[in-house]
XYZ file of C-alpha atoms in Angstrom:
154
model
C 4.474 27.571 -12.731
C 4.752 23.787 -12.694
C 5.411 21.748 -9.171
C 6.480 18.559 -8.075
C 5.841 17.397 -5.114
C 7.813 14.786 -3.628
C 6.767 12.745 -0.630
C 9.321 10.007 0.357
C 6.499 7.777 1.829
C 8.126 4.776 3.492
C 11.765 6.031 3.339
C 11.897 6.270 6.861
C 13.421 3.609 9.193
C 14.459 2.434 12.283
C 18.402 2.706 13.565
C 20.257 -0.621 12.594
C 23.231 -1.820 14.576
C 25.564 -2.670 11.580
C 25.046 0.663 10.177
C 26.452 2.544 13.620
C 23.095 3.409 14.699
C 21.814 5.227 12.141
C 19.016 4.919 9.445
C 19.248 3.609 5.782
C 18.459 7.067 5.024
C 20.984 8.609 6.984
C 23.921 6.992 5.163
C 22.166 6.601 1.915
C 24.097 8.627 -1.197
C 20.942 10.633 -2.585
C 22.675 13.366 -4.738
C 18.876 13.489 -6.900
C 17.231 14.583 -3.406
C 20.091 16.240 -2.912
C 19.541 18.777 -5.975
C 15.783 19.114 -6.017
C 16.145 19.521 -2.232
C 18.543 22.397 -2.854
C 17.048 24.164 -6.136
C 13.465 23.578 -4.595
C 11.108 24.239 -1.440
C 11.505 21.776 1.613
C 9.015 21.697 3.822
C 6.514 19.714 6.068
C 2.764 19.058 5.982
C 0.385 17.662 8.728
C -1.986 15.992 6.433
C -3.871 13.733 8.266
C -7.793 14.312 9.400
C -8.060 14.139 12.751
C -9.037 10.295 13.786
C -7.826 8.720 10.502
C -5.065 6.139 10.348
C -1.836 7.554 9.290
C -1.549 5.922 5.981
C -0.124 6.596 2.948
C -3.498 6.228 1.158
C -4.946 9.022 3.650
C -1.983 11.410 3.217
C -1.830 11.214 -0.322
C -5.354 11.571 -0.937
C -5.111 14.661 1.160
C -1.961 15.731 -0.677
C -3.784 15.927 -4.072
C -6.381 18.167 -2.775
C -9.239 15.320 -1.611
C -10.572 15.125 1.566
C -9.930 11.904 2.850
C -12.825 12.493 5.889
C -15.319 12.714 2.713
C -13.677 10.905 0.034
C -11.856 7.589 1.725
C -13.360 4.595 2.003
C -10.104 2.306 2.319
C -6.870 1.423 0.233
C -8.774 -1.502 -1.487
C -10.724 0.023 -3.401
C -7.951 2.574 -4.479
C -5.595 -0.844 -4.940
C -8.398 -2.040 -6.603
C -8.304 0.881 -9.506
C -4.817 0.896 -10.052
C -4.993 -3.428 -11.218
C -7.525 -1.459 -13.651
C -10.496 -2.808 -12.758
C -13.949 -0.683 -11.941
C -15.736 -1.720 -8.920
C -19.479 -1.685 -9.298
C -21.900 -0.535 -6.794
C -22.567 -4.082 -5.509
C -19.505 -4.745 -4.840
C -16.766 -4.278 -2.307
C -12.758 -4.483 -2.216
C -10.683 -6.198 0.654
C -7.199 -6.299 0.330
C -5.734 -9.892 0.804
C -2.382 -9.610 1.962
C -0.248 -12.827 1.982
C 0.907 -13.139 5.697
C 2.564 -15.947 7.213
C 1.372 -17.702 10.149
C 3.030 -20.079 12.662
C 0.940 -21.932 15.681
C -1.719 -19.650 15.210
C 0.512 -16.594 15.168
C 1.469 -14.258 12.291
C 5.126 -13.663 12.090
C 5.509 -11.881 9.044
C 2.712 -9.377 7.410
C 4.453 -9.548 4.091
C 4.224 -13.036 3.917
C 8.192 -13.607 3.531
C 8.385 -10.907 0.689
C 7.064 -13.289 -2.069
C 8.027 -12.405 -6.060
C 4.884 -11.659 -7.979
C 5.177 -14.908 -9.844
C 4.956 -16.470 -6.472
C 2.229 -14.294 -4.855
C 0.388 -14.876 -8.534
C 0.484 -18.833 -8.065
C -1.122 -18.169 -4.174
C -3.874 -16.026 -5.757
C -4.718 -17.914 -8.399
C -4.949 -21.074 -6.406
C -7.376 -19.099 -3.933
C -9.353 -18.146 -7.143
C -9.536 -21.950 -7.692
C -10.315 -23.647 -4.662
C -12.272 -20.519 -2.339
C -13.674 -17.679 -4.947
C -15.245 -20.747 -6.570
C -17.320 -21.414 -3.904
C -18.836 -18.370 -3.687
C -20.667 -16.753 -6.248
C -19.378 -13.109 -7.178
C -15.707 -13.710 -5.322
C -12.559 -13.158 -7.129
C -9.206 -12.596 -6.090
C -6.813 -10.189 -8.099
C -2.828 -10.405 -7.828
C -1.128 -7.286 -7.414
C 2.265 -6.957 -6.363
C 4.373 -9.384 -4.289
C 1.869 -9.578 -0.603
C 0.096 -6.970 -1.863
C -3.332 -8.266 -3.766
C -7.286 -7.478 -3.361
C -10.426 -9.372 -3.506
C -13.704 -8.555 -4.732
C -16.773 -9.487 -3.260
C -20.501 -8.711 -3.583
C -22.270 -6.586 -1.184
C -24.729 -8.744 0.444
Protein backbone atom coordinates (compact mmCIF):
# COMPACT_ATOMS: atom_id res chain seq x y z
CA UNK A 1 0.00 0.00 0.00
CA UNK A 2 1.34 3.41 -0.99
CA UNK A 3 0.46 6.76 1.25
CA UNK A 4 0.53 10.28 0.95
CA UNK A 5 0.57 12.28 3.50
CA UNK A 6 -0.50 15.70 3.26
CA UNK A 7 0.24 18.37 5.83
CA UNK A 8 -1.10 21.87 4.86
CA UNK A 9 1.73 23.61 6.88
CA UNK A 10 1.05 27.35 6.86
CA UNK A 11 -2.50 27.21 5.37
CA UNK A 12 -3.88 28.41 8.38
CA UNK A 13 -4.83 32.08 9.06
CA UNK A 14 -6.24 34.61 10.96
CA UNK A 15 -10.12 35.98 10.33
CA UNK A 16 -9.97 39.04 7.87
CA UNK A 17 -12.64 41.70 7.93
CA UNK A 18 -13.26 41.93 4.09
CA UNK A 19 -13.75 38.31 3.92
CA UNK A 20 -16.87 38.40 6.68
CA UNK A 21 -14.75 37.12 9.34
CA UNK A 22 -13.58 34.17 8.15
CA UNK A 23 -10.19 32.60 7.04
CA UNK A 24 -8.62 32.38 3.48
CA UNK A 25 -9.15 28.84 4.01
CA UNK A 26 -12.58 28.96 4.91
CA UNK A 27 -13.78 30.49 1.62
CA UNK A 28 -11.05 29.07 -0.46
CA UNK A 29 -12.50 26.62 -3.53
CA UNK A 30 -10.21 23.43 -2.81
CA UNK A 31 -12.10 20.68 -4.79
CA UNK A 32 -8.22 18.66 -4.89
CA UNK A 33 -8.45 18.61 -0.88
CA UNK A 34 -11.72 18.15 -1.37
CA UNK A 35 -11.30 14.57 -3.15
CA UNK A 36 -8.25 13.21 -1.39
CA UNK A 37 -9.99 14.43 1.79
CA UNK A 38 -13.01 12.34 0.85
CA UNK A 39 -11.40 9.09 -0.87
CA UNK A 40 -8.64 9.20 1.94
CA UNK A 41 -7.97 9.19 5.88
CA UNK A 42 -8.29 12.66 7.74
CA UNK A 43 -6.89 12.89 10.75
CA UNK A 44 -4.69 14.81 13.34
CA UNK A 45 -1.22 14.30 14.82
CA UNK A 46 0.46 15.93 17.93
CA UNK A 47 3.93 15.83 16.64
CA UNK A 48 5.86 18.00 18.54
CA UNK A 49 8.55 16.84 21.43
CA UNK A 50 7.73 18.22 24.39
CA UNK A 51 9.82 21.72 24.81
CA UNK A 52 10.55 22.16 21.07
CA UNK A 53 9.35 25.14 19.07
CA UNK A 54 6.38 24.39 17.03
CA UNK A 55 7.92 24.61 13.67
CA UNK A 56 7.45 23.23 10.58
CA UNK A 57 11.05 21.91 10.49
CA UNK A 58 10.27 20.03 13.95
CA UNK A 59 6.91 18.59 12.80
CA UNK A 60 8.04 17.42 9.64
CA UNK A 61 11.08 15.88 10.80
CA UNK A 62 8.88 14.06 13.22
CA UNK A 63 6.38 13.29 10.47
CA UNK A 64 8.97 11.28 8.43
CA UNK A 65 9.80 9.09 11.26
CA UNK A 66 13.02 11.24 12.88
CA UNK A 67 13.17 12.28 16.17
CA UNK A 68 13.54 15.79 16.21
CA UNK A 69 14.73 15.65 20.28
CA UNK A 70 17.81 13.52 18.74
CA UNK A 71 18.07 14.51 15.27
CA UNK A 72 17.35 18.59 15.10
CA UNK A 73 19.78 20.91 15.32
CA UNK A 74 17.88 23.95 13.56
CA UNK A 75 16.21 24.81 10.09
CA UNK A 76 19.62 26.17 8.79
CA UNK A 77 21.27 23.54 8.39
CA UNK A 78 18.21 21.66 6.81
CA UNK A 79 17.81 25.14 4.53
CA UNK A 80 21.23 24.75 4.10
CA UNK A 81 20.89 21.08 2.26
CA UNK A 82 18.12 21.83 0.20
CA UNK A 83 20.47 25.12 -1.74
CA UNK A 84 22.59 21.73 -2.21
CA UNK A 85 25.37 22.43 -0.41
CA UNK A 86 27.13 19.92 2.37
CA UNK A 87 28.07 21.51 5.53
CA UNK A 88 31.34 20.28 6.91
CA UNK A 89 32.07 19.57 10.44
CA UNK A 90 33.69 23.00 11.00
CA UNK A 91 31.16 24.70 10.03
CA UNK A 92 27.81 26.05 11.06
CA UNK A 93 24.48 27.39 9.27
CA UNK A 94 22.49 30.59 10.38
CA UNK A 95 19.69 31.53 8.49
CA UNK A 96 19.80 35.28 7.38
CA UNK A 97 16.46 36.42 6.92
CA UNK A 98 16.00 39.85 5.20
CA UNK A 99 13.92 41.90 7.79
CA UNK A 100 13.19 45.42 7.67
CA UNK A 101 13.95 47.77 10.31
CA UNK A 102 12.71 51.30 11.15
CA UNK A 103 14.25 53.52 14.26
CA UNK A 104 15.69 50.59 15.60
CA UNK A 105 12.54 48.52 15.28
CA UNK A 106 11.72 45.61 12.92
CA UNK A 107 8.44 46.04 11.23
CA UNK A 108 8.39 43.39 8.86
CA UNK A 109 10.25 39.77 9.33
CA UNK A 110 9.95 39.11 5.65
CA UNK A 111 11.66 42.04 4.77
CA UNK A 112 8.68 43.50 2.50
CA UNK A 113 8.33 40.08 0.61
CA UNK A 114 11.36 40.72 -1.72
CA UNK A 115 11.50 38.65 -5.37
CA UNK A 116 14.49 36.37 -5.41
CA UNK A 117 16.22 38.57 -7.91
CA UNK A 118 15.94 41.20 -5.29
CA UNK A 119 16.79 39.15 -2.14
CA UNK A 120 19.82 37.71 -4.60
CA UNK A 121 21.23 41.39 -5.18
CA UNK A 122 21.02 41.88 -0.95
CA UNK A 123 22.98 38.61 -0.55
CA UNK A 124 25.36 39.00 -2.88
CA UNK A 125 26.21 42.48 -1.82
CA UNK A 126 26.61 41.04 1.88
CA UNK A 127 28.95 38.39 0.25
CA UNK A 128 30.88 41.46 -1.04
CA UNK A 129 31.24 43.92 1.51
CA UNK A 130 30.82 41.53 5.14
CA UNK A 131 31.68 37.63 4.21
CA UNK A 132 34.83 39.25 2.81
CA UNK A 133 35.98 40.29 5.88
CA UNK A 134 35.91 37.28 7.48
CA UNK A 135 37.64 34.35 6.50
CA UNK A 136 35.33 31.15 5.98
CA UNK A 137 31.86 33.43 5.76
CA UNK A 138 29.57 33.13 2.91
CA UNK A 139 26.16 33.98 2.40
CA UNK A 140 23.80 31.75 0.16
CA UNK A 141 20.43 33.17 -1.47
CA UNK A 142 17.55 31.07 -1.15
CA UNK A 143 14.20 32.14 -1.72
CA UNK A 144 12.74 35.67 -1.47
CA UNK A 145 13.71 36.58 2.79
CA UNK A 146 14.54 33.30 3.13
CA UNK A 147 18.61 32.74 2.75
CA UNK A 148 21.49 31.10 5.09
CA UNK A 149 24.98 31.82 5.94
CA UNK A 150 27.82 29.71 6.58
CA UNK A 151 30.31 30.24 9.01
CA UNK A 152 33.24 28.39 10.62
CA UNK A 153 33.05 26.97 13.99
CA UNK A 154 35.49 28.81 15.99
Amino acid sequence: MKYVICVPDGCADLPVPELDGRTPMEVARTPVLDALASRGEVGRAAVIPEGMPPGSDVGNMAIMGFDPSKYHTGRAPIEVAAMGRTLRPDQTAFRCNLVVVRDGVMVDYAGANPTNEEAEAVIAALQSEVATSFEGVEFLAGVGFRNAMIAPQS
